[in-house]
CSV table of C-alpha atoms and ligand atoms in Angstrom, one decimal:
chain,number,residue,atom,x,y,z
I,5,MET,CA,1.2,9.3,-8.1
I,6,LYS,CA,3.0,7.2,-10.7
I,7,PHE,CA,1.6,3.8,-9.8
I,8,ASP,CA,-2.0,2.6,-9.7
I,9,LEU,CA,-3.7,1.5,-6.5
I,10,ASP,CA,-7.0,-0.5,-6.5
I,11,ALA,CA,-7.7,0.0,-2.8
I,12,VAL,CA,-6.4,1.4,0.5
I,13,PHE,CA,-7.0,-0.2,3.9
I,14,VAL,CA,-6.4,1.8,7.1
I,15,GLU,CA,-6.0,-0.1,10.3
I,16,HIS,CA,-7.9,1.1,13.3
I,17,GLY,CA,-5.8,3.7,15.3
I,18,CYS,CA,-3.6,4.7,12.2
I,19,ALA,CA,-5.8,7.4,10.6
I,20,GLY,CA,-4.5,10.1,13.0
I,21,TYR,CA,-0.8,9.5,12.1
I,22,PRO,CA,0.7,12.2,9.8
I,23,LEU,CA,1.7,9.6,7.3
I,24,ALA,CA,-1.9,8.3,6.9
I,25,THR,CA,-3.2,11.9,6.6
I,26,ARG,CA,-0.7,12.7,3.9
I,27,ILE,CA,-1.6,9.5,1.9
I,28,LEU,CA,-5.3,9.9,2.2
I,29,ARG,CA,-5.1,13.5,1.1
I,30,ALA,CA,-3.0,12.8,-1.9
I,31,LEU,CA,-4.9,9.7,-3.0
I,32,PRO,CA,-6.9,9.9,-6.2
I,33,ARG,CA,-10.6,10.1,-5.4
I,34,ASP,CA,-11.6,6.9,-7.2
I,35,VAL,CA,-9.4,4.7,-5.0
I,36,PRO,CA,-11.7,3.2,-2.3
I,37,VAL,CA,-10.6,3.5,1.3
I,38,THR,CA,-11.7,1.0,3.9
I,39,HIS,CA,-11.1,1.3,7.7
I,40,VAL,CA,-10.4,-2.1,9.3
I,41,ALA,CA,-10.0,-3.2,12.9
I,42,ASP,CA,-7.1,-5.6,12.1
I,43,ALA,CA,-5.0,-5.1,9.0
I,44,ARG,CA,-3.7,-8.6,8.8
I,45,GLU,CA,-6.6,-10.0,6.7
I,46,SER,CA,-6.1,-7.2,4.1
I,47,THR,CA,-2.5,-8.1,3.6
I,48,ARG,CA,-3.3,-11.7,2.5
I,49,PRO,CA,-3.4,-12.9,-1.1
I,50,ALA,CA,-6.7,-12.1,-2.7
I,51,SER,CA,-8.6,-15.4,-3.2
I,52,GLY,CA,-9.8,-15.9,-6.8
I,53,ALA,CA,-7.3,-13.4,-8.3
I,54,ARG,CA,-5.5,-14.7,-11.4
I,55,ASP,CA,-2.2,-13.3,-10.0
I,56,PRO,CA,-2.6,-12.9,-6.2
I,57,PHE,CA,0.9,-11.5,-5.8
I,58,GLY,CA,0.5,-8.9,-8.6
I,59,ALA,CA,-2.9,-7.9,-7.2
I,60,GLY,CA,-1.3,-7.5,-3.7
I,61,LYS,CA,1.1,-4.9,-5.1
I,62,ARG,CA,-1.9,-2.6,-6.0
I,63,ARG,CA,-3.5,-2.9,-2.5
I,64,MET,CA,-2.0,-0.5,0.1
I,65,VAL,CA,-2.4,-1.2,3.7
I,66,ILE,CA,-1.6,1.4,6.3
I,67,ALA,CA,-0.8,-0.3,9.6
I,68,ARG,CA,1.2,0.0,12.8
I,69,ARG,CA,4.4,-2.0,12.8
I,70,LYS,CA,4.5,-4.0,16.0
I,71,THR,CA,8.0,-5.5,15.7
I,72,PRO,CA,11.4,-3.6,15.5
I,73,PHE,CA,12.1,-1.6,12.3
I,74,LEU,CA,15.9,-2.0,12.4
I,75,ALA,CA,17.7,-5.3,11.7
I,76,PRO,CA,21.0,-6.6,10.2
I,77,CYS,CA,20.7,-7.2,6.5
I,78,PRO,CA,19.0,-10.6,6.1
I,79,ALA,CA,21.4,-11.5,3.2
I,80,GLY,CA,24.3,-11.3,5.7
I,81,SER,CA,25.7,-14.6,6.8
I,82,SER,CA,29.0,-16.1,8.0
I,83,GLU,CA,29.1,-17.8,4.6
I,84,PHE,CA,29.3,-14.6,2.6
I,85,ALA,CA,31.7,-11.6,2.4
I,86,CYS,CA,29.2,-9.2,3.9
I,87,CYS,CA,29.1,-5.4,3.8
I,88,GLY,CA,27.7,-4.6,7.3
I,89,TYR,CA,24.5,-3.1,6.0
I,90,LEU,CA,21.5,-2.5,8.3
I,91,VAL,CA,17.9,-2.5,7.1
I,92,LEU,CA,15.1,-0.4,8.2
I,93,THR,CA,11.7,-1.9,7.2
I,94,LEU,CA,9.3,1.0,6.8
I,95,ALA,CA,7.1,-0.7,4.1
I,96,SER,CA,6.8,-4.0,2.4
I,97,ASN,CA,6.3,-4.9,-1.3
I,98,CYS,CA,6.8,-2.7,-4.3
I,99,PRO,CA,4.5,-1.4,-7.1
I,100,MET,CA,7.1,-2.4,-9.8
I,101,ASP,CA,7.3,-6.0,-10.9
I,102,CYS,CA,10.8,-7.5,-11.7
I,103,SER,CA,10.5,-11.1,-12.8
I,104,TYR,CA,13.5,-12.1,-10.6
I,105,CYS,CA,12.4,-10.3,-7.4
I,106,PHE,CA,12.8,-12.3,-4.2
I,107,LEU,CA,9.7,-10.7,-2.8
I,108,GLN,CA,7.6,-13.1,-4.9
I,109,GLU,CA,8.6,-15.8,-2.5
I,110,PHE,CA,9.3,-13.8,0.6
I,111,LEU,CA,5.9,-12.0,0.6
I,112,ALA,CA,3.9,-14.7,-1.1
I,113,ASP,CA,1.6,-15.1,2.0
I,114,ASN,CA,1.1,-11.3,2.6
I,115,PRO,CA,1.7,-9.5,-0.7
I,116,ALA,CA,-0.3,-6.3,0.0
I,117,PHE,CA,1.8,-3.1,-0.1
I,118,GLN,CA,2.1,-2.3,3.6
I,119,VAL,CA,3.3,1.0,4.9
I,120,TYR,CA,3.9,1.6,8.6
I,121,ALA,CA,2.1,4.6,10.0
I,122,ASN,CA,4.4,4.7,13.1
I,123,PHE,CA,7.6,4.6,11.0
I,124,THR,CA,9.1,7.6,12.9
I,125,ASP,CA,9.3,5.3,16.0
I,126,SER,CA,12.3,3.8,14.1
I,127,PHE,CA,14.3,6.9,14.9
I,128,ASP,CA,14.4,5.9,18.6
I,129,GLU,CA,15.9,2.6,17.6
I,130,LEU,CA,18.5,4.3,15.5
I,131,ASP,CA,19.4,6.7,18.3
I,132,ARG,CA,19.9,3.7,20.6
I,133,LEU,CA,22.1,2.0,18.0
I,134,ILE,CA,24.5,5.0,17.7
I,135,GLY,CA,24.4,5.6,21.5
I,136,ASN,CA,25.5,2.1,22.2
I,137,ALA,CA,28.3,2.0,19.5
I,138,ARG,CA,30.1,5.3,19.9
I,139,GLY,CA,32.7,6.0,17.2
I,140,ARG,CA,31.2,3.6,14.7
I,141,SER,CA,29.4,4.7,11.5
I,142,PHE,CA,26.4,2.8,10.1
I,143,ARG,CA,24.9,2.6,6.7
I,144,VAL,CA,21.1,2.0,7.0
I,145,GLY,CA,18.9,1.3,4.0
I,146,THR,CA,15.1,1.3,3.5
I,147,GLY,CA,15.2,-0.6,0.2
I,148,ASP,CA,15.2,-4.2,1.3
I,149,LEU,CA,11.5,-5.2,1.4
I,150,ALA,CA,10.4,-2.2,-0.7
I,151,ASP,CA,11.7,0.2,-3.2
I,152,SER,CA,12.7,3.3,-1.1
I,153,LEU,CA,11.1,5.9,-3.3
I,154,ALA,CA,8.4,4.1,-5.4
I,155,PHE,CA,5.5,5.7,-3.5
I,156,ASP,CA,7.4,8.8,-2.2
I,157,SER,CA,5.2,11.2,-4.1
I,158,LEU,CA,2.3,9.8,-2.0
I,159,THR,CA,4.0,9.2,1.3
I,160,SER,CA,6.8,11.9,1.4
I,161,MET,CA,8.5,9.6,3.9
I,162,SER,CA,11.9,10.6,2.4
I,163,ARG,CA,11.5,14.1,3.9
I,164,ASP,CA,11.2,12.8,7.5
I,165,LEU,CA,14.0,10.4,6.9
I,166,ILE,CA,16.4,13.0,5.4
I,167,ASP,CA,15.6,15.4,8.2
I,168,PHE,CA,16.5,12.8,10.8
I,169,PHE,CA,19.6,11.4,9.1
I,170,ALA,CA,21.0,14.9,8.2
I,171,SER,CA,21.3,15.6,11.9
I,172,ARG,CA,23.1,12.3,12.9
I,173,GLU,CA,26.9,12.3,12.4
I,174,ASN,CA,27.3,8.5,12.5
I,175,LEU,CA,24.5,7.4,10.3
I,176,THR,CA,24.2,7.3,6.5
I,177,LEU,CA,20.8,6.7,5.0
I,178,GLU,CA,20.7,4.6,1.8
I,179,LEU,CA,17.6,5.1,-0.4
I,180,LYS,CA,17.6,2.3,-2.9
I,181,THR,CA,15.5,2.6,-6.0
I,182,LYS,CA,14.7,1.8,-9.6
I,183,THR,CA,12.6,4.9,-10.1
I,184,GLY,CA,13.1,8.5,-11.0
I,185,GLU,CA,11.1,9.7,-8.0
I,186,ILE,CA,13.4,12.4,-6.7
I,187,GLU,CA,11.2,15.5,-6.4
I,188,ASN,CA,11.1,15.4,-2.6
I,189,LEU,CA,14.9,14.8,-2.4
I,190,LEU,CA,15.6,17.8,-4.6
I,191,ALA,CA,13.8,20.0,-2.0
I,192,MET,CA,15.9,18.9,0.9
I,193,ASP,CA,19.4,19.4,2.2
I,194,PRO,CA,20.9,16.0,3.1
I,195,ARG,CA,24.1,17.5,4.6
I,196,GLY,CA,26.2,14.7,3.2
I,197,ARG,CA,24.4,12.0,5.3
I,198,VAL,CA,22.2,10.5,2.5
I,199,LEU,CA,23.2,8.2,-0.2
I,200,VAL,CA,20.8,7.3,-3.1
I,201,SER,CA,21.6,4.1,-4.9
I,202,TRP,CA,20.2,2.8,-8.1
I,203,THR,CA,20.1,-0.8,-9.3
I,204,LEU,CA,21.3,-0.7,-12.9
I,205,SER,CA,20.7,-3.3,-15.6
I,206,PRO,CA,21.3,-3.2,-19.4
I,207,ASP,CA,18.4,-2.3,-21.6
I,208,ALA,CA,17.8,-5.9,-22.5
I,209,VAL,CA,17.2,-6.9,-18.9
I,210,TYR,CA,15.1,-3.8,-18.2
I,211,ARG,CA,12.9,-4.5,-21.2
I,212,SER,CA,12.4,-8.2,-20.5
I,213,SER,CA,12.4,-8.3,-16.7
I,214,GLU,CA,12.0,-5.0,-14.9
I,215,HIS,CA,8.3,-4.1,-15.4
I,216,LEU,CA,7.1,-0.6,-14.5
I,217,THR,CA,10.6,0.5,-13.5
I,218,ALA,CA,12.3,3.7,-14.9
I,219,PRO,CA,14.6,3.0,-17.9
I,220,PRO,CA,18.3,2.7,-17.1
I,221,ALA,CA,19.1,6.0,-18.8
I,222,ALA,CA,16.5,7.7,-16.6
I,223,ARG,CA,18.0,6.2,-13.4
I,224,ILE,CA,21.4,7.5,-14.4
I,225,ALA,CA,20.0,10.9,-15.1
I,226,ALA,CA,18.2,10.9,-11.7
I,227,ALA,CA,21.5,10.0,-10.0
I,228,ARG,CA,23.2,13.0,-11.7
I,229,ALA,CA,20.4,15.3,-10.5
I,230,VAL,CA,20.6,14.2,-6.8
I,231,LEU,CA,24.4,14.3,-6.9
I,232,ASP,CA,24.2,17.9,-8.0
I,233,ALA,CA,21.8,18.5,-5.2
I,234,GLY,CA,24.3,17.3,-2.5
I,235,TYR,CA,23.5,13.6,-2.2
I,236,ARG,CA,26.0,10.8,-2.5
I,237,VAL,CA,25.3,8.1,-5.1
I,238,ALA,CA,26.0,4.4,-5.5
I,239,PHE,CA,25.0,1.7,-7.9
I,240,HIS,CA,24.1,-2.0,-7.6
I,241,LEU,CA,24.8,-4.2,-10.6
I,242,ASP,CA,22.6,-6.8,-9.1
I,243,PRO,CA,21.4,-9.2,-10.3
I,244,LEU,CA,24.0,-9.7,-13.0
I,245,ILE,CA,22.4,-12.0,-15.5
I,246,ALA,CA,24.7,-14.0,-17.8
I,247,TYR,CA,22.5,-14.0,-21.0
I,248,PRO,CA,24.1,-14.2,-24.5
I,249,GLY,CA,25.7,-10.8,-25.2
I,250,ALA,CA,25.7,-9.8,-21.5
I,251,GLU,CA,29.3,-8.9,-21.3
I,252,ARG,CA,29.0,-6.4,-24.1
I,253,ASP,CA,25.8,-4.9,-22.7
I,254,TYR,CA,27.1,-4.5,-19.2
I,255,ILE,CA,30.2,-2.8,-20.5
I,256,LEU,CA,28.1,-0.4,-22.5
I,257,LEU,CA,26.0,0.3,-19.4
I,258,ILE,CA,29.2,1.0,-17.3
I,259,ASP,CA,30.4,3.4,-20.1
I,260,GLU,CA,27.1,5.2,-20.2
I,261,LEU,CA,27.2,5.5,-16.4
I,262,LEU,CA,30.8,6.9,-16.3
I,263,ASP,CA,30.0,9.3,-19.2
I,264,THR,CA,27.5,10.9,-16.9
I,265,ILE,CA,29.0,10.4,-13.5
I,266,ALA,CA,32.7,10.5,-12.8
I,267,PRO,CA,34.2,7.6,-10.9
I,268,LYS,CA,35.3,9.8,-8.1
I,269,GLU,CA,31.6,10.9,-7.6
I,270,ILE,CA,30.5,7.3,-7.0
I,271,SER,CA,30.5,6.1,-3.4
I,272,PHE,CA,30.5,2.4,-4.2
I,273,ILE,CA,29.4,-0.2,-6.7
I,274,SER,CA,28.0,-3.6,-5.6
I,275,MET,CA,27.7,-6.6,-7.8
I,276,GLY,CA,25.8,-9.8,-7.3
I,277,GLY,CA,24.8,-12.7,-9.6
I,278,LEU,CA,21.3,-13.8,-10.2
I,279,ARG,CA,20.3,-16.2,-7.4
I,280,MET,CA,17.0,-17.8,-6.7
I,281,THR,CA,15.7,-20.5,-4.4
I,282,PRO,CA,13.9,-23.3,-6.4
I,283,ARG,CA,10.6,-22.0,-5.0
I,284,LEU,CA,11.3,-18.5,-6.1
I,285,ARG,CA,12.3,-19.6,-9.6
I,286,GLY,CA,9.1,-21.7,-9.8
I,287,ALA,CA,7.0,-18.6,-8.9
I,288,ALA,CA,8.9,-16.3,-11.2
I,289,ARG,CA,8.7,-18.6,-14.2
I,290,SER,CA,5.0,-19.1,-13.7
I,291,ARG,CA,4.3,-15.4,-13.4
I,292,PHE,CA,6.7,-14.5,-16.3
I,293,PRO,CA,6.7,-17.6,-18.6
I,294,GLY,CA,8.2,-15.7,-21.6
I,295,ASP,CA,11.2,-14.1,-19.8
I,296,PRO,CA,14.4,-15.5,-21.3
I,297,MET,CA,16.4,-14.0,-18.4
I,298,LEU,CA,14.9,-16.7,-16.1
I,299,CYS,CA,16.3,-19.5,-18.3
I,300,GLY,CA,20.1,-19.3,-17.8
I,301,GLU,CA,22.4,-22.1,-16.9
I,302,ASP,CA,22.5,-22.5,-13.1
I,303,VAL,CA,23.4,-24.9,-10.4
I,304,LEU,CA,22.1,-25.5,-6.9
I,305,ALA,CA,24.6,-24.0,-4.5
I,306,SER,CA,25.3,-25.1,-0.9
I,307,ASP,CA,23.1,-22.3,0.4
I,308,GLY,CA,20.1,-23.8,-1.3
I,309,ARG,CA,19.9,-21.2,-4.1
I,310,LEU,CA,20.2,-21.7,-7.8
I,311,ARG,CA,23.1,-19.6,-9.0
I,312,THR,CA,24.5,-18.9,-12.4
I,313,PHE,CA,27.0,-21.6,-13.3
I,314,THR,CA,30.2,-20.4,-11.5
I,315,PRO,CA,32.6,-19.9,-14.5
I,316,LEU,CA,29.9,-17.7,-16.2
I,317,ARG,CA,29.3,-15.7,-13.1
I,318,LEU,CA,33.0,-15.2,-12.3
I,319,ASN,CA,33.7,-14.2,-15.9
I,320,LEU,CA,31.1,-11.5,-15.7
I,321,TYR,CA,32.3,-10.2,-12.3
I,322,ARG,CA,35.9,-10.1,-13.6
I,323,THR,CA,35.0,-8.4,-16.9
I,324,LEU,CA,33.2,-5.6,-15.0
I,325,ALA,CA,35.9,-5.2,-12.3
I,326,ASP,CA,38.5,-5.0,-15.1
I,327,ARG,CA,36.4,-2.4,-16.9
I,328,PHE,CA,36.3,-0.2,-13.8
I,329,ARG,CA,40.0,-0.6,-13.3
I,330,LYS,CA,40.7,0.2,-17.0
I,331,VAL,CA,38.9,3.5,-16.9
I,332,GLY,CA,40.9,4.3,-13.7
I,333,ALA,CA,37.9,4.1,-11.5
I,334,GLU,CA,39.0,3.4,-8.0
I,335,ILE,CA,35.5,2.8,-6.9
I,336,PRO,CA,35.0,0.8,-3.7
I,337,ALA,CA,33.3,-2.4,-5.0
I,338,TYR,CA,31.9,-5.4,-3.1
I,339,LEU,CA,30.0,-8.5,-4.0
I,340,CYS,CA,26.6,-9.2,-2.5
I,341,MET,CA,26.0,-12.8,-1.2
I,342,GLU,CA,29.1,-14.3,-2.4
I,343,ALA,CA,31.8,-16.3,-0.6
I,344,ALA,CA,35.1,-14.7,0.4
I,345,SER,CA,36.9,-17.0,-2.1
I,346,VAL,CA,34.8,-15.5,-5.0
I,347,HIS,CA,35.6,-12.0,-3.8
I,348,GLU,CA,39.3,-12.9,-3.7
I,349,SER,CA,39.2,-14.4,-7.2
I,350,VAL,CA,37.5,-11.2,-8.6
I,351,PHE,CA,39.3,-8.5,-6.8
I,352,GLY,CA,42.6,-10.3,-6.0
I,353,ALA,CA,42.2,-9.7,-2.2
I,354,ALA,CA,40.2,-11.1,0.7
I,355,PRO,CA,37.3,-9.0,1.7
I,356,SER,CA,37.5,-6.9,4.9
I,357,ARG,CA,35.4,-7.9,7.9
I,358,PRO,CA,31.7,-6.7,7.7
I,359,ALA,CA,32.1,-4.1,10.4
I,360,ILE,CA,35.1,-2.5,8.6
I,361,ILE,CA,33.4,-2.5,5.2
I,362,GLY,CA,30.1,-1.2,6.7
I,363,ASN,CA,32.0,1.6,8.4
I,364,ARG,CA,33.9,2.5,5.2
I,365,LEU,CA,30.8,2.5,3.0
I,366,ALA,CA,29.0,4.6,5.5
I,367,ARG,CA,31.7,7.3,5.7
I,368,ASP,CA,33.4,7.5,2.3
B,429,SF4,S1,12.2,-2.7,-8.0
B,429,SF4,FE1,13.2,-4.1,-6.5
B,429,SF4,S2,11.6,-4.5,-4.9
B,429,SF4,FE2,10.6,-3.7,-6.8
B,429,SF4,S3,9.9,-5.5,-7.9
B,429,SF4,FE3,11.9,-4.8,-8.7
B,429,SF4,S4,13.4,-6.1,-7.6
B,429,SF4,FE4,11.5,-6.2,-6.4
């Protein structure tokens, strides 16, 4: 296990699930395990902790999920040029600690690392989805409220997921990560149905803001390894941060990526500017007061989020899109949580409808 845990709580009725058995077997002996009747109390912020959110990341709670696992991407909205992504919530929170992470606001009231013992029930939901939409293809990701692979050496969830998706023609699984946790993946055959994506940032952002993540070069090396093992790969340049010297650093990062992975081997690239609600920015600045990446020029946009000043943001998008074009990379690229007008100004064309983009990203 690469990340430390202070404690594990197991909700009544969960101990018999294979996931709980695997975790309890692999757990270091010095991590205390407590069985509780109702897990909700264990997920709350620890009273008296100096950093309740940070403490929550080191407390694992194994519980049953009582609400659906599958949902449309919460970032999707009629305001944005959306990519038709579906999210599967199998866990919540993350043992890494990026200063800009939206989970600091979203999970402020229940920051424990929750993992759902009954996660394979989600497979019935997925079968219903494809049964009701014959002929359509869907890209489904597990990296929305958690990093898809951070605890995979403990949970081995990826093995069950890959087994399931490998046998479903119209589904593509996206495992999204900032780790190099690929051992389980290398032992499986994804049969072309699994895409692994890495969020990439320049070294300057990694060092100042992406605590406990794998270095960017290690993420690119892991991507090369899974590609060679039969997986598709994609990259998220998100959040793009417009700090002094950013353009040069992002171009170096793209060059480093394309030196290791040829453009034709990349399924897609997504880009998105740094965006934070005022409450998230307050929480981030108080947890990471010395992080210069949280101090850029921003404006309050109509969606209630602080976004990098538009000319700076557009400039960065265009610079990167041009760089991809210049090296002859015809990589499908999209912008996350941006208006159609921004998409048009960066790529010179209006975005396709979400269902069409989703279908394409799932199949290509
Ligand atoms: S790796 Fe992702 S989920 Fe984890 S802290 Fe960083 S931004 Fe948040």
